[in-house]
Amino acid sequence: MPRTITPASWEELVTTALLGTDRRPAAGVGGPAGLLDAAVLHTVRRRAGLLPAAPAARPAPAPVDPRPPLPPAARRRLAQLLADRSASGGSGGRRGTAPDLTELIPQWLATANQRGFRAPAALLPALLDAARARTDLRPQALTFAGPRGLWLAGLNPEWKFALRGSSGGSSLPDPTEPEAVTRLWEEGLFAERVALLGAVRAHDPSAALALLATTWATERAEDRLMFLDSLRTGLSAVDEPFLEQALSDRSRNVRSTAAELLSALPESAFAGRMAARALSCVSPDLTGDEASIAVEAPHECDAAMERDGVVAAPPSGRGERSWWLGQLVEAAPLATWPARFAGRSAREVVGLPVADGWAEELHAAWCRATVRQRDPEWARALLGAPSVPPSNGPGTTSLAERSKLLGILPAAERAGWVADFIAAHGLSEAFQLLGVCPTPWAEPLGRAVVDALDIARDAGSYPWSFSGVMGLAERCLNPAEADHLEVLTTTPDEPENASPGANGYWSEAFQRLVSTLRLRAAMDSELTPA
């Protein structure tokens, strides 16, 4: 005979389920079986009582992506890379002999974009998830995702990051259509306006300045800063009047950026003012028998200096006078100094002794000026010879500054300098320098890195001390080196006083390096159009 179920409220059933039928029985339910029957009855009743929701408007169809599809093998490889990222949590791993697939995704995307393929529609969700988890993937991933990726991102709040750096999937108007340009500039989203300003800037720099001037006074400070930063592309003397006005902006960050841009224009009035101030502080020392440099740092930071972007308050632990001096020298045109020191070359000026312990401050400021003005001659002078220990060189001892200086040199010269540095000093200080070298590493840089790793292995060190360089080698060595590295995958006898088991770990690390290089070669082949 079927059980008769006495209706009870849903809240009563939930309370009884939480406390137990013995402690809080619901009316007419009985034991646990009765509770389950009542819950089933209520569930059916609640679902049957739902009204159908009003249908939402269908999204617009996805835009057409005219790029060719991936070859089948490359499509399978991308699915494998994205699946491995998801399975490993994107963390990768540095043990074992298998390649770290998560670290190969950026290179795979760069090659796919270079060869003009479009992303498979079915893999767009996984691709956007990967880009959400790793900001370093976003530029290449969004380029590969194309218009369909932006369309899909607009339908999922978790992917809204994809819309911030783009026009949201909408096409920009032709820069030669002033009405359409003005309308989007006045009504568009911030990302659309940034993209529009860049497009107009590439077509007509003067028109971009005129467009920016129409709304400059009403823009938010953070937006003014972003718009001003876009003037770095195609910076020229045409921009000087606008930047001079920006020196009086109410935002300190905007003033600082305007000053930085003006200092990259050696013929600007701003550069002339900063040169005059720097020359009053740095001069030839005529008191001794040999040529040297005398430094008299500023004694105050007046209102005119502050208007030109000099920050009066130094960071904690920094002296005021040295802080002001560095800013003046950094903003002065580098052409100021050979004329100041009897026509000496940049290398000769940098090599002059500096009185009273001001050398480090002066050379650091010259480094910043060189990076800002992109001057290869001064970069070479401040880098010095790669074989000379950094502490004894004529220029900077900072590896961070050296890496920025290297970025100014032509690619082949940059790689050659770092190869010579590694040959002379090993790998312990080379990680930052390797990061600015073009990939894949050309000879002799690749050979210098491998030789240095081999020397470290022979010395009995643990490979973990060089894990950063080994990781770079996996991504940056020419894949053609795999066969030459095969000999290093064996496990030789450990030398006396070596760290226990170090050679076994080195063998494992070199096996991983070889397998990664071969995988990279296979990936490149898969992305080669038939």
Short mmCIF file of C-alpha atoms in Angstrom, two decimals:
data_model
loop_
_atom_site.label_atom_id
_atom_site.label_comp_id
_atom_site.label_asym_id
_atom_site.label_seq_id
_atom_site.Cartn_x
_atom_site.Cartn_y
_atom_site.Cartn_z
CA MET A 1 0.00 0.00 0.00
CA PRO A 2 1.56 3.33 -1.01
CA ARG A 3 2.70 5.69 1.73
CA THR A 4 0.56 8.77 2.28
CA ILE A 5 2.72 11.88 2.36
CA THR A 6 1.45 14.78 4.42
CA PRO A 7 2.52 18.06 2.83
CA ALA A 8 5.08 19.99 4.83
CA SER A 9 6.79 23.25 3.94
CA TRP A 10 10.15 23.18 2.15
CA GLU A 11 11.75 25.06 5.06
CA GLU A 12 10.54 22.38 7.50
CA LEU A 13 12.04 19.64 5.33
CA VAL A 14 15.39 21.44 5.15
CA THR A 15 15.47 21.89 8.94
CA THR A 16 14.64 18.21 9.50
CA ALA A 17 17.34 17.14 7.01
CA LEU A 18 19.93 19.26 8.84
CA LEU A 19 19.02 18.22 12.38
CA GLY A 20 17.78 14.66 11.76
CA THR A 21 14.33 13.10 11.89
CA ASP A 22 14.89 11.99 15.50
CA ARG A 23 15.68 15.48 16.80
CA ARG A 24 13.35 17.52 14.60
CA PRO A 25 10.68 15.43 12.86
CA ALA A 26 8.60 17.19 10.23
CA ALA A 27 4.83 16.87 10.47
CA GLY A 28 3.61 13.70 8.74
CA VAL A 29 7.07 12.73 7.39
CA GLY A 30 8.13 9.94 9.71
CA GLY A 31 11.62 8.50 9.29
CA PRO A 32 14.38 9.15 6.73
CA ALA A 33 12.51 7.36 3.92
CA GLY A 34 9.49 9.59 4.43
CA LEU A 35 11.74 12.66 4.41
CA LEU A 36 13.19 11.67 1.03
CA ASP A 37 9.72 11.00 -0.41
CA ALA A 38 8.52 14.41 0.77
CA ALA A 39 11.60 16.10 -0.72
CA VAL A 40 10.95 14.41 -4.09
CA LEU A 41 7.33 15.56 -4.03
CA HIS A 42 8.26 19.14 -3.22
CA THR A 43 10.97 19.20 -5.89
CA VAL A 44 8.56 18.08 -8.61
CA ARG A 45 5.96 20.58 -7.45
CA ARG A 46 8.48 23.48 -7.40
CA ARG A 47 9.80 22.70 -10.88
CA ALA A 48 6.33 22.28 -12.35
CA GLY A 49 5.37 25.70 -11.06
CA LEU A 50 8.13 27.59 -12.89
CA LEU A 51 7.07 29.89 -15.69
CA PRO A 52 9.17 29.91 -18.87
CA ALA A 53 11.56 32.86 -19.02
CA ALA A 54 11.30 35.51 -21.73
CA PRO A 55 13.74 34.71 -24.51
CA ALA A 56 16.79 36.99 -24.71
CA ALA A 57 17.85 38.59 -27.95
CA ARG A 58 20.21 36.47 -29.96
CA PRO A 59 23.77 37.76 -30.14
CA ALA A 60 24.94 39.09 -33.47
CA PRO A 61 26.68 36.45 -35.61
CA ALA A 62 30.42 36.06 -35.09
CA PRO A 63 32.46 38.10 -37.58
CA VAL A 64 34.28 36.37 -40.42
CA ASP A 65 37.98 35.73 -39.92
CA PRO A 66 39.57 35.57 -43.38
CA ARG A 67 42.88 34.10 -42.21
CA PRO A 68 43.66 30.51 -43.26
CA PRO A 69 42.97 27.67 -40.80
CA LEU A 70 45.70 25.87 -38.91
CA PRO A 71 47.17 22.73 -40.46
CA PRO A 72 45.68 19.64 -38.71
CA ALA A 73 48.91 18.75 -36.89
CA ALA A 74 49.28 22.30 -35.56
CA ARG A 75 45.66 22.29 -34.41
CA ARG A 76 46.26 19.08 -32.44
CA ARG A 77 49.42 20.59 -30.96
CA LEU A 78 47.57 23.69 -29.79
CA ALA A 79 44.91 21.53 -28.13
CA GLN A 80 47.70 19.61 -26.36
CA LEU A 81 49.41 22.80 -25.17
CA LEU A 82 46.20 24.28 -23.82
CA ALA A 83 45.15 21.01 -22.17
CA ASP A 84 48.54 20.67 -20.48
CA ARG A 85 48.26 24.25 -19.20
CA SER A 86 44.89 23.43 -17.66
CA ALA A 87 46.00 20.11 -16.18
CA SER A 88 49.14 21.55 -14.59
CA GLY A 89 47.50 24.72 -13.38
CA GLY A 90 49.84 26.69 -15.61
CA SER A 91 52.72 26.10 -13.20
CA GLY A 92 54.95 23.92 -15.34
CA GLY A 93 57.72 21.96 -13.70
CA ARG A 94 61.48 21.90 -13.67
CA ARG A 95 62.10 18.23 -12.87
CA GLY A 96 62.11 15.26 -15.21
CA THR A 97 63.14 15.04 -18.84
CA ALA A 98 59.83 16.02 -20.46
CA PRO A 99 59.49 19.51 -21.97
CA ASP A 100 57.51 22.09 -20.04
CA LEU A 101 54.67 22.66 -22.49
CA THR A 102 53.30 25.69 -20.66
CA GLU A 103 56.50 27.59 -21.39
CA LEU A 104 56.21 26.87 -25.12
CA ILE A 105 52.76 28.43 -25.59
CA PRO A 106 54.09 32.01 -26.12
CA GLN A 107 56.51 30.84 -28.80
CA TRP A 108 53.86 28.73 -30.52
CA LEU A 109 51.45 31.69 -30.60
CA ALA A 110 54.13 34.06 -31.93
CA THR A 111 54.93 31.68 -34.79
CA ALA A 112 51.26 31.09 -35.60
CA ASN A 113 50.66 34.85 -35.73
CA GLN A 114 53.76 35.44 -37.81
CA ARG A 115 52.46 32.96 -40.38
CA GLY A 116 48.97 34.41 -40.39
CA PHE A 117 46.81 31.50 -39.17
CA ARG A 118 43.45 31.89 -37.45
CA ALA A 119 42.49 30.17 -34.21
CA PRO A 120 40.16 27.14 -34.39
CA ALA A 121 36.71 28.18 -33.16
CA ALA A 122 36.44 25.17 -30.84
CA LEU A 123 39.65 26.14 -29.03
CA LEU A 124 38.80 29.81 -28.49
CA PRO A 125 37.37 29.25 -24.96
CA ALA A 126 40.51 27.44 -23.80
CA LEU A 127 42.69 30.07 -25.46
CA LEU A 128 40.86 32.91 -23.70
CA ASP A 129 41.07 31.03 -20.39
CA ALA A 130 44.83 30.72 -20.85
CA ALA A 131 45.13 34.44 -21.62
CA ARG A 132 43.04 35.29 -18.54
CA ALA A 133 45.37 33.25 -16.32
CA ARG A 134 48.62 34.56 -17.83
CA THR A 135 48.95 38.23 -18.71
CA ASP A 136 52.15 37.54 -20.66
CA LEU A 137 50.10 35.52 -23.17
CA ARG A 138 47.46 38.16 -23.80
CA PRO A 139 48.93 40.19 -26.70
CA GLN A 140 49.78 37.12 -28.80
CA ALA A 141 46.69 35.15 -27.72
CA LEU A 142 44.29 37.98 -28.60
CA THR A 143 45.98 38.53 -31.96
CA PHE A 144 45.60 34.84 -32.71
CA ALA A 145 42.01 34.76 -31.44
CA GLY A 146 41.18 37.58 -33.87
CA PRO A 147 37.74 39.13 -34.31
CA ARG A 148 35.93 35.95 -33.29
CA GLY A 149 37.83 35.86 -30.01
CA LEU A 150 36.76 39.44 -29.21
CA TRP A 151 33.18 38.60 -30.17
CA LEU A 152 33.22 35.62 -27.80
CA ALA A 153 34.86 37.66 -25.02
CA GLY A 154 31.96 40.08 -25.19
CA LEU A 155 29.58 37.26 -24.19
CA ASN A 156 31.45 36.14 -21.05
CA PRO A 157 32.31 38.52 -18.17
CA GLU A 158 35.32 36.36 -17.25
CA TRP A 159 36.95 37.33 -20.55
CA LYS A 160 36.27 41.05 -20.40
CA PHE A 161 40.03 41.69 -20.13
CA ALA A 162 40.18 41.01 -23.88
CA LEU A 163 38.09 44.10 -24.57
CA ARG A 164 40.22 46.52 -22.55
CA GLY A 165 43.11 46.78 -24.98
CA SER A 166 41.12 46.71 -28.17
CA SER A 167 38.26 48.50 -29.83
CA GLY A 168 35.94 45.78 -28.52
CA GLY A 169 35.78 44.09 -31.88
CA SER A 170 34.45 47.15 -33.69
CA SER A 171 36.29 48.41 -36.72
CA LEU A 172 37.89 51.83 -36.48
CA PRO A 173 36.85 54.53 -38.93
CA ASP A 174 39.18 55.55 -41.73
CA PRO A 175 41.52 58.30 -40.38
CA THR A 176 40.64 60.36 -43.46
CA GLU A 177 36.95 60.50 -42.46
CA PRO A 178 36.85 63.41 -39.96
CA GLU A 179 33.18 63.09 -39.02
CA ALA A 180 33.45 59.39 -38.15
CA VAL A 181 36.72 59.99 -36.29
CA THR A 182 35.24 62.84 -34.24
CA ARG A 183 32.12 60.85 -33.40
CA LEU A 184 34.07 57.85 -32.09
CA TRP A 185 36.50 60.11 -30.23
CA GLU A 186 33.64 61.86 -28.43
CA GLU A 187 31.35 58.87 -27.87
CA GLY A 188 33.56 55.77 -27.85
CA LEU A 189 34.79 53.64 -24.98
CA PHE A 190 38.23 54.41 -23.61
CA ALA A 191 39.82 51.40 -25.36
CA GLU A 192 38.26 52.47 -28.65
CA ARG A 193 39.57 56.02 -28.20
CA VAL A 194 43.11 54.80 -27.45
CA ALA A 195 43.06 52.61 -30.57
CA LEU A 196 41.61 55.49 -32.63
CA LEU A 197 44.28 57.93 -31.46
CA GLY A 198 46.99 55.44 -32.43
CA ALA A 199 45.48 54.92 -35.88
CA VAL A 200 45.19 58.67 -36.54
CA ARG A 201 48.70 59.18 -35.14
CA ALA A 202 50.13 56.67 -37.62
CA HIS A 203 48.36 58.42 -40.49
CA ASP A 204 48.85 62.09 -39.57
CA PRO A 205 50.64 63.08 -36.31
CA SER A 206 49.38 66.66 -36.49
CA ALA A 207 45.77 65.49 -36.85
CA ALA A 208 46.18 63.23 -33.81
CA LEU A 209 47.43 66.17 -31.72
CA ALA A 210 44.52 68.32 -32.89
CA LEU A 211 42.08 65.54 -31.98
CA LEU A 212 43.63 65.12 -28.53
CA ALA A 213 43.53 68.87 -27.91
CA THR A 214 39.76 69.02 -28.42
CA THR A 215 39.05 67.12 -25.18
CA TRP A 216 42.34 67.37 -23.29
CA ALA A 217 41.11 69.78 -20.61
CA THR A 218 38.14 67.56 -19.68
CA GLU A 219 39.92 64.18 -19.64
CA ARG A 220 40.65 62.37 -16.38
CA ALA A 221 44.28 62.49 -15.22
CA GLU A 222 44.83 58.76 -15.77
CA ASP A 223 43.38 59.03 -19.27
CA ARG A 224 45.52 62.06 -20.10
CA LEU A 225 48.55 60.04 -19.07
CA MET A 226 47.63 57.14 -21.39
CA PHE A 227 46.90 59.46 -24.31
CA LEU A 228 50.17 61.33 -23.76
CA ASP A 229 52.09 58.06 -23.65
CA SER A 230 50.77 57.23 -27.14
CA LEU A 231 52.81 60.16 -28.51
CA ARG A 232 55.99 58.11 -28.07
CA THR A 233 55.24 56.57 -31.45
CA GLY A 234 56.41 58.98 -34.15
CA LEU A 235 57.60 61.58 -31.63
CA SER A 236 58.91 64.65 -33.45
CA ALA A 237 59.36 68.42 -33.17
CA VAL A 238 55.70 68.81 -34.20
CA ASP A 239 54.75 67.58 -30.72
CA GLU A 240 56.86 70.14 -28.83
CA PRO A 241 54.23 72.90 -28.35
CA PHE A 242 51.66 70.44 -27.02
CA LEU A 243 54.18 68.82 -24.67
CA GLU A 244 55.35 72.22 -23.42
CA GLN A 245 51.77 72.99 -22.41
CA ALA A 246 51.53 69.59 -20.68
CA LEU A 247 54.46 70.63 -18.43
CA SER A 248 51.91 72.80 -16.58
CA ASP A 249 49.38 69.99 -16.16
CA ARG A 250 47.75 69.57 -12.76
CA SER A 251 48.85 65.91 -12.63
CA ARG A 252 52.44 65.25 -11.60
CA ASN A 253 52.55 62.02 -13.61
CA VAL A 254 51.44 63.85 -16.74
CA ARG A 255 54.07 66.55 -16.18
CA SER A 256 56.76 63.92 -15.68
CA THR A 257 55.81 62.06 -18.87
CA ALA A 258 55.75 65.30 -20.88
CA ALA A 259 59.23 66.14 -19.60
CA GLU A 260 60.50 62.68 -20.51
CA LEU A 261 59.15 62.99 -24.05
CA LEU A 262 60.61 66.47 -24.50
CA SER A 263 64.03 65.28 -23.33
CA ALA A 264 63.98 62.79 -26.23
CA LEU A 265 63.82 65.80 -28.61
CA PRO A 266 67.41 67.17 -28.39
CA GLU A 267 66.51 70.35 -30.29
CA SER A 268 63.58 71.27 -28.06
CA ALA A 269 63.58 74.34 -25.83
CA PHE A 270 63.10 72.02 -22.85
CA ALA A 271 66.27 70.08 -23.73
CA GLY A 272 68.13 73.39 -23.98
CA ARG A 273 66.99 74.45 -20.52
CA MET A 274 67.98 71.13 -18.99
CA ALA A 275 71.34 71.20 -20.77
CA ALA A 276 72.10 74.64 -19.32
CA ARG A 277 71.28 73.44 -15.83
CA ALA A 278 73.34 70.25 -16.22
CA LEU A 279 76.32 72.21 -17.59
CA SER A 280 76.29 74.41 -14.51
CA CYS A 281 76.72 71.24 -12.42
CA VAL A 282 79.16 69.13 -14.48
CA SER A 283 82.36 70.64 -15.89
CA PRO A 284 86.03 69.89 -16.64
CA ASP A 285 88.22 69.89 -13.53
CA LEU A 286 91.11 72.21 -14.32
CA THR A 287 92.88 71.95 -10.96
CA GLY A 288 94.90 68.80 -11.60
CA ASP A 289 97.49 67.65 -14.14
CA GLU A 290 95.12 65.17 -15.81
CA ALA A 291 91.72 65.82 -17.32
CA SER A 292 88.85 64.91 -15.00
CA ILE A 293 85.25 65.84 -14.24
CA ALA A 294 84.15 68.14 -11.44
CA VAL A 295 80.60 67.96 -10.11
CA GLU A 296 78.72 70.62 -8.14
CA ALA A 297 75.22 69.33 -7.50
CA PRO A 298 72.31 71.81 -7.32
CA HIS A 299 71.71 73.49 -3.96
CA GLU A 300 67.98 73.97 -4.50
CA CYS A 301 65.10 72.89 -6.71
CA ASP A 302 63.37 76.09 -7.78
CA ALA A 303 59.90 76.52 -9.28
CA ALA A 304 61.23 76.57 -12.84
CA MET A 305 62.95 73.21 -12.33
CA GLU A 306 59.77 71.71 -10.89
CA ARG A 307 57.75 72.97 -13.87
CA ASP A 308 60.22 71.17 -16.13
CA GLY A 309 59.51 67.90 -14.40
CA VAL A 310 62.22 67.80 -11.73
CA VAL A 311 60.76 66.07 -8.67
CA ALA A 312 61.83 67.98 -5.58
CA ALA A 313 61.35 65.33 -2.89
CA PRO A 314 63.86 62.46 -3.15
CA PRO A 315 63.02 58.83 -2.37
CA SER A 316 63.74 57.55 1.11
CA GLY A 317 67.46 57.21 1.74
CA ARG A 318 68.47 59.41 -1.19
CA GLY A 319 70.15 62.81 -0.80
CA GLU A 320 68.38 65.82 -2.27
CA ARG A 321 71.32 67.19 -4.22
CA SER A 322 72.27 63.91 -5.86
CA TRP A 323 68.58 63.32 -6.69
CA TRP A 324 68.29 66.68 -8.44
CA LEU A 325 71.61 66.23 -10.25
CA GLY A 326 70.57 62.86 -11.66
CA GLN A 327 67.34 64.28 -13.06
CA LEU A 328 69.11 67.21 -14.74
CA VAL A 329 71.78 65.06 -16.39
CA GLU A 330 69.22 62.45 -17.43
CA ALA A 331 67.16 65.07 -19.28
CA ALA A 332 70.07 66.87 -20.97
CA PRO A 333 70.91 65.98 -24.60
CA LEU A 334 73.93 63.68 -24.78
CA ALA A 335 75.43 65.91 -27.47
CA THR A 336 76.03 68.41 -24.65
CA TRP A 337 78.96 66.50 -23.21
CA PRO A 338 81.49 66.05 -26.04
CA ALA A 339 81.31 69.80 -26.62
CA ARG A 340 81.76 70.43 -22.91
CA PHE A 341 84.87 68.25 -22.75
CA ALA A 342 86.97 69.54 -25.64
CA GLY A 343 85.43 67.40 -28.37
CA ARG A 344 86.10 64.07 -26.66
CA SER A 345 84.09 61.06 -27.85
CA ALA A 346 81.45 59.47 -25.67
CA ARG A 347 83.84 56.67 -24.73
CA GLU A 348 86.53 59.19 -23.75
CA VAL A 349 84.11 61.28 -21.69
CA VAL A 350 82.85 58.23 -19.81
CA GLY A 351 86.45 57.18 -19.16
CA LEU A 352 87.38 60.44 -17.43
CA PRO A 353 87.80 60.22 -13.64
CA VAL A 354 85.08 61.95 -11.65
CA ALA A 355 86.00 63.92 -8.55
CA ASP A 356 84.57 63.55 -5.05
CA GLY A 357 82.81 60.21 -5.51
CA TRP A 358 80.20 61.41 -8.01
CA ALA A 359 81.08 58.84 -10.72
CA GLU A 360 78.33 56.34 -9.91
CA GLU A 361 75.61 58.99 -9.82
CA LEU A 362 76.83 60.67 -13.02
CA HIS A 363 77.20 57.43 -14.97
CA ALA A 364 73.77 56.19 -13.85
CA ALA A 365 72.20 59.43 -15.10
CA TRP A 366 74.03 59.10 -18.40
CA CYS A 367 72.68 55.55 -18.69
CA ARG A 368 69.11 56.77 -18.27
CA ALA A 369 69.71 59.53 -20.80
CA THR A 370 71.14 57.02 -23.27
CA VAL A 371 68.13 54.73 -22.95
CA ARG A 372 65.75 57.66 -23.32
CA GLN A 373 67.56 59.08 -26.37
CA ARG A 374 68.40 55.66 -27.91
CA ASP A 375 72.05 56.58 -28.60
CA PRO A 376 74.19 53.53 -29.63
CA GLU A 377 77.53 55.36 -29.28
CA TRP A 378 76.85 56.24 -25.65
CA ALA A 379 75.48 52.75 -25.02
CA ARG A 380 78.78 51.22 -26.16
CA ALA A 381 80.75 53.68 -24.03
CA LEU A 382 78.78 52.96 -20.87
CA LEU A 383 78.79 49.19 -21.40
CA GLY A 384 82.55 49.06 -21.85
CA ALA A 385 84.36 45.93 -22.99
CA PRO A 386 82.50 42.71 -22.09
CA SER A 387 85.70 41.09 -20.86
CA VAL A 388 86.25 43.74 -18.16
CA PRO A 389 84.63 42.92 -14.79
CA PRO A 390 81.63 45.22 -14.23
CA SER A 391 83.13 46.56 -11.00
CA ASN A 392 86.24 47.73 -12.88
CA GLY A 393 84.59 49.04 -16.05
CA PRO A 394 84.37 52.69 -17.03
CA GLY A 395 80.57 52.78 -17.11
CA THR A 396 77.75 51.25 -15.09
CA THR A 397 78.03 48.21 -12.81
CA SER A 398 74.26 47.60 -12.68
CA LEU A 399 73.11 44.58 -14.70
CA ALA A 400 69.63 46.11 -15.03
CA GLU A 401 71.14 49.24 -16.59
CA ARG A 402 73.41 47.16 -18.79
CA SER A 403 70.47 45.17 -20.14
CA LYS A 404 68.69 48.41 -21.06
CA LEU A 405 71.81 49.72 -22.80
CA LEU A 406 72.17 46.46 -24.72
CA GLY A 407 68.62 46.89 -26.02
CA ILE A 408 69.79 49.95 -27.97
CA LEU A 409 72.44 48.06 -29.95
CA PRO A 410 71.76 46.15 -33.20
CA ALA A 411 70.68 42.55 -32.59
CA ALA A 412 73.88 40.89 -33.82
CA GLU A 413 76.13 43.23 -31.83
CA ARG A 414 73.99 42.69 -28.73
CA ALA A 415 74.29 38.90 -28.97
CA GLY A 416 78.05 39.10 -29.59
CA TRP A 417 78.60 41.34 -26.55
CA VAL A 418 76.68 38.98 -24.25
CA ALA A 419 78.53 35.94 -25.66
CA ASP A 420 81.86 37.57 -24.84
CA PHE A 421 80.60 38.53 -21.38
CA ILE A 422 79.59 34.91 -20.66
CA ALA A 423 82.90 33.59 -21.96
CA ALA A 424 84.75 35.94 -19.59
CA HIS A 425 82.53 35.82 -16.47
CA GLY A 426 80.30 32.74 -16.71
CA LEU A 427 76.55 32.61 -16.29
CA SER A 428 76.08 33.82 -12.73
CA GLU A 429 75.46 37.42 -13.80
CA ALA A 430 74.21 36.85 -17.33
CA PHE A 431 70.51 36.04 -16.84
CA GLN A 432 69.23 39.62 -17.27
CA LEU A 433 71.53 40.19 -20.22
CA LEU A 434 70.31 37.07 -22.01
CA GLY A 435 66.73 38.28 -21.68
CA VAL A 436 67.32 41.17 -24.12
CA CYS A 437 68.99 39.06 -26.83
CA PRO A 438 66.95 38.23 -29.96
CA THR A 439 65.75 34.65 -30.35
CA PRO A 440 66.61 32.11 -31.43
CA TRP A 441 70.09 32.79 -30.12
CA ALA A 442 72.53 33.08 -32.97
CA GLU A 443 76.12 31.98 -32.81
CA PRO A 444 78.32 32.62 -30.94
CA LEU A 445 75.79 33.31 -28.16
CA GLY A 446 74.17 29.86 -28.18
CA ARG A 447 77.54 28.13 -28.09
CA ALA A 448 78.74 30.42 -25.25
CA VAL A 449 75.72 29.49 -23.11
CA VAL A 450 76.12 25.75 -23.73
CA ASP A 451 79.87 25.88 -23.01
CA ALA A 452 79.24 27.75 -19.75
CA LEU A 453 76.61 25.19 -18.68
CA ASP A 454 79.05 22.38 -19.49
CA ILE A 455 81.74 24.08 -17.39
CA ALA A 456 79.29 24.42 -14.48
CA ARG A 457 78.47 20.72 -14.75
CA ASP A 458 82.15 19.76 -14.76
CA ALA A 459 82.65 21.89 -11.65
CA GLY A 460 80.11 19.72 -9.81
CA SER A 461 77.57 22.47 -9.11
CA TYR A 462 73.88 21.68 -8.83
CA PRO A 463 71.92 22.65 -11.98
CA TRP A 464 69.29 24.39 -9.85
CA SER A 465 71.67 27.32 -9.53
CA PHE A 466 71.29 27.80 -13.29
CA SER A 467 67.62 26.89 -13.65
CA GLY A 468 66.75 30.35 -15.00
CA VAL A 469 69.40 30.18 -17.71
CA MET A 470 68.47 26.57 -18.51
CA GLY A 471 64.83 27.61 -18.90
CA LEU A 472 65.87 30.41 -21.25
CA ALA A 473 68.02 27.98 -23.23
CA GLU A 474 65.05 25.65 -23.72
CA ARG A 475 63.07 28.50 -25.25
CA CYS A 476 65.82 30.49 -26.98
CA LEU A 477 68.50 28.11 -28.29
CA ASN A 478 68.37 27.30 -31.96
CA PRO A 479 66.56 23.92 -32.25
CA ALA A 480 69.25 22.80 -34.67
CA GLU A 481 71.60 22.52 -31.65
CA ALA A 482 69.75 19.45 -30.31
CA ASP A 483 72.00 16.89 -32.01
CA HIS A 484 75.15 18.66 -30.81
CA LEU A 485 73.91 18.58 -27.21
CA GLU A 486 73.23 14.84 -27.18
CA VAL A 487 76.67 14.13 -25.71
CA LEU A 488 75.81 16.18 -22.60
CA THR A 489 72.84 13.97 -21.69
CA THR A 490 75.07 11.17 -20.38
CA THR A 491 75.99 10.92 -16.71
CA PRO A 492 79.78 11.09 -16.29
CA ASP A 493 81.68 10.20 -13.13
CA GLU A 494 81.39 12.88 -10.49
CA PRO A 495 84.58 14.84 -9.79
CA GLU A 496 86.05 14.97 -6.33
CA ASN A 497 84.31 17.41 -3.97
CA ALA A 498 81.29 17.63 -6.30
CA SER A 499 77.80 18.02 -4.84
CA PRO A 500 76.31 14.52 -4.32
CA GLY A 501 74.23 13.41 -7.29
CA ALA A 502 74.82 16.65 -9.20
CA ASN A 503 75.82 14.93 -12.46
CA GLY A 504 72.63 12.89 -12.48
CA TYR A 505 70.59 16.05 -12.19
CA TRP A 506 72.65 17.70 -14.93
CA SER A 507 72.03 14.72 -17.21
CA GLU A 508 68.29 15.06 -16.57
CA ALA A 509 68.41 18.80 -17.27
CA PHE A 510 70.28 18.34 -20.56
CA GLN A 511 67.86 15.58 -21.61
CA ARG A 512 65.00 17.99 -21.01
CA LEU A 513 66.82 20.67 -23.01
CA VAL A 514 67.37 18.33 -25.97
CA SER A 515 63.78 17.04 -25.95
CA THR A 516 62.46 20.61 -25.76
CA LEU A 517 64.57 21.73 -28.71
CA ARG A 518 63.32 18.80 -30.77
CA LEU A 519 59.75 19.55 -29.81
CA ARG A 520 60.21 23.18 -30.86
CA ALA A 521 61.53 22.01 -34.22
CA ALA A 522 58.48 19.78 -34.65
CA MET A 523 56.13 22.61 -33.71
CA ASP A 524 57.75 24.92 -36.24
CA SER A 525 57.42 22.26 -38.94
CA GLU A 526 53.74 21.78 -38.11
CA LEU A 527 53.13 25.52 -38.50
CA THR A 528 54.84 25.66 -41.90
CA PRO A 529 52.23 26.07 -44.66
CA ALA A 530 52.10 23.15 -47.08
#
